[in-house]
Amino acid sequence: MTLGEVEVVGSTTPRLWTPPLVTGPPGPCGCGCALTPETSYGFREVEFAERRLGRPKWPWQRWLSIHAGELRPDGIPRFRRLVVVVGRQSGKTREVEDLTLFWIFEEKHPSILGTSTLAKYAKKPWMSAFNLAVRRLPDRLPENPHRRAIRKTTGEEEWWSADDCHYGIAASNAEGGRSMSNRRVIADEFAKQYNYDAYGAAYYSMDAFEDAQYWALTTPDPKGVPFNDLRAAALAFIESGEGDPSLGLFEWSAPEDADPTDVRALAQSNPTLGLAGGKSAVRLLNDARAAAASAEAGDGDLLRTFKTEVMCIQQTDSVNLAIDPAAWRDCRVPAPVDTELRQRLAACVDLSLDGQHATLAVAVVLDDERVRVETVHEWSGPDAASQLERELPAWAERVRPKVLGWFPSGPAAAVAAKVADRRKDGARGWPPRGVQVEGIRGEVTATAMGFAKEVTARTVVHSGQEMLDAQVAKAEKLTQGGGWVFTRKAGQVDAVYAVAGAVHLARTLPKVRKVSRRSRMA
């Protein structure tokens, strides 16, 4: 999509979300759900923000308030814990301010706690909400509020209403929330909590209140243990209906395999895209292209950051992926490799850098010119290399490929004495009769890049083997000269190398000339 064609606006509804328990005809939310002012406090909060605060909500904020405010039949909020994922600078701080003022001045909750990675970050929405209350709700605050309704002493920051409802802040740590009783907790940048210390201190400060809510707002982070655990539990409930119905997930994110330059994917994680006062699609696309170009040059850090902060895609170790995940999925066509096609069959073996895993893979060029791949056997454990040395001859005899390849410049050099063709040195028994052993030396770059190209072109087919899929999903590029290879430092990629090597050898085998029956009879 070109810059001139950008007309997409941000998504009002999240890509992943916990549906309401309330059923019935469509209500006034507008998304088709059955929520009404009787079954969600969110409608009152939206009206409060517009009427009393003078701040009409963006569509996504209105939707979130309504769905997160769902009520049980007894009037208690359905969600005790809510995880909200949305792209940076999309208005989540303003949503927090609106909600906080509603809870204090309309619902009159006695104590609200706001937390963030550092107290100074929690202080910004805390102070902004106070200033907004002074401007818009002066009659609901003590007289001379700047002197009589706020305490700014470090570590004791709080302000309060005329009804003695307090809003305090703390850093996200093992002490933030202890010795307190809170009816609402707002945990900003929740995924930056890398253990349960901060979560335990703040969440259990609500234990005395049955109608309490813990709001966790964030962009993703693979190291955020509480975030990832809660998100996984919420997704399991969404998919199966089993689990905790009081745990809600509302995630504005792009699909995991989305192209960063796809403006429609950007709209899913940036709900203010194209709206007045919101984000510019042109700017985001420029940022995306710069990040993608950096990754193509071999540095995936910028793209990793863009996908995390802007697209809200959960990252693992890198986004400098060698194999297109969507293309690899498209190449899945389950069927076995026909080992009877021995004149076309190529095999390759490789060993991981840590010596803990080895793989034997095969490839065969089909009649339609696609190449089918399969891992035949894998060895794992501290003695994987020794297992490979002992068992490879039997596997080669069993599979009988036309050619068996390996990478002498890689970790498989450790087993060179048993894998290399030693017949010219007078050795017997290896390789089996009819099997040619070939070291892939100068063509390693061509082998890796060629395999990636085949996957992108969908000229590879595979059966979706779990181990191979897992390694392909994490295989990263390592720039080498004018091209790249699969980096071995990011994890085991021996299966990827073995499959790529088998494809390379299968493509370079002499084509078998088909002889017609009539020719044979002549």
mmCIF file with all atom_site columns, C-alpha atoms in Angstrom, residues 134 142-151:
data_model
loop_
_atom_site.group_PDB
_atom_site.id
_atom_site.type_symbol
_atom_site.label_atom_id
_atom_site.label_alt_id
_atom_site.label_comp_id
_atom_site.label_asym_id
_atom_site.label_entity_id
_atom_site.label_seq_id
_atom_site.pdbx_PDB_ins_code
_atom_site.Cartn_x
_atom_site.Cartn_y
_atom_site.Cartn_z
_atom_site.occupancy
_atom_site.B_iso_or_equiv
_atom_site.pdbx_formal_charge
_atom_site.auth_seq_id
_atom_site.auth_comp_id
_atom_site.auth_asym_id
_atom_site.auth_atom_id
_atom_site.pdbx_PDB_model_num
ATOM 1  C CA . VAL A 1 134 ? -9.401  21.322 39.969 1.00 0.00 ? 134 VAL A CA 1
ATOM 2  C CA . PRO A 1 142 ? -11.790 20.646 49.524 1.00 0.00 ? 142 PRO A CA 1
ATOM 3  C CA . GLU A 1 143 ? -11.374 24.407 49.433 1.00 0.00 ? 143 GLU A CA 1
ATOM 4  C CA . ASN A 1 144 ? -7.971  25.578 48.248 1.00 0.00 ? 144 ASN A CA 1
ATOM 5  C CA . PRO A 1 145 ? -7.165  22.066 46.933 1.00 0.00 ? 145 PRO A CA 1
ATOM 6  C CA . HIS A 1 146 ? -3.537  22.818 46.032 1.00 0.00 ? 146 HIS A CA 1
ATOM 7  C CA . ARG A 1 147 ? -2.880  23.274 49.751 1.00 0.00 ? 147 ARG A CA 1
ATOM 8  C CA . ARG A 1 148 ? -5.562  21.154 51.410 1.00 0.00 ? 148 ARG A CA 1
ATOM 9  C CA . ALA A 1 149 ? -6.204  18.232 49.053 1.00 0.00 ? 149 ALA A CA 1
ATOM 10 C CA . ILE A 1 150 ? -2.796  17.002 47.928 1.00 0.00 ? 150 ILE A CA 1
ATOM 11 C CA . ARG A 1 151 ? 0.389   15.667 49.476 1.00 0.00 ? 151 ARG A CA 1
#
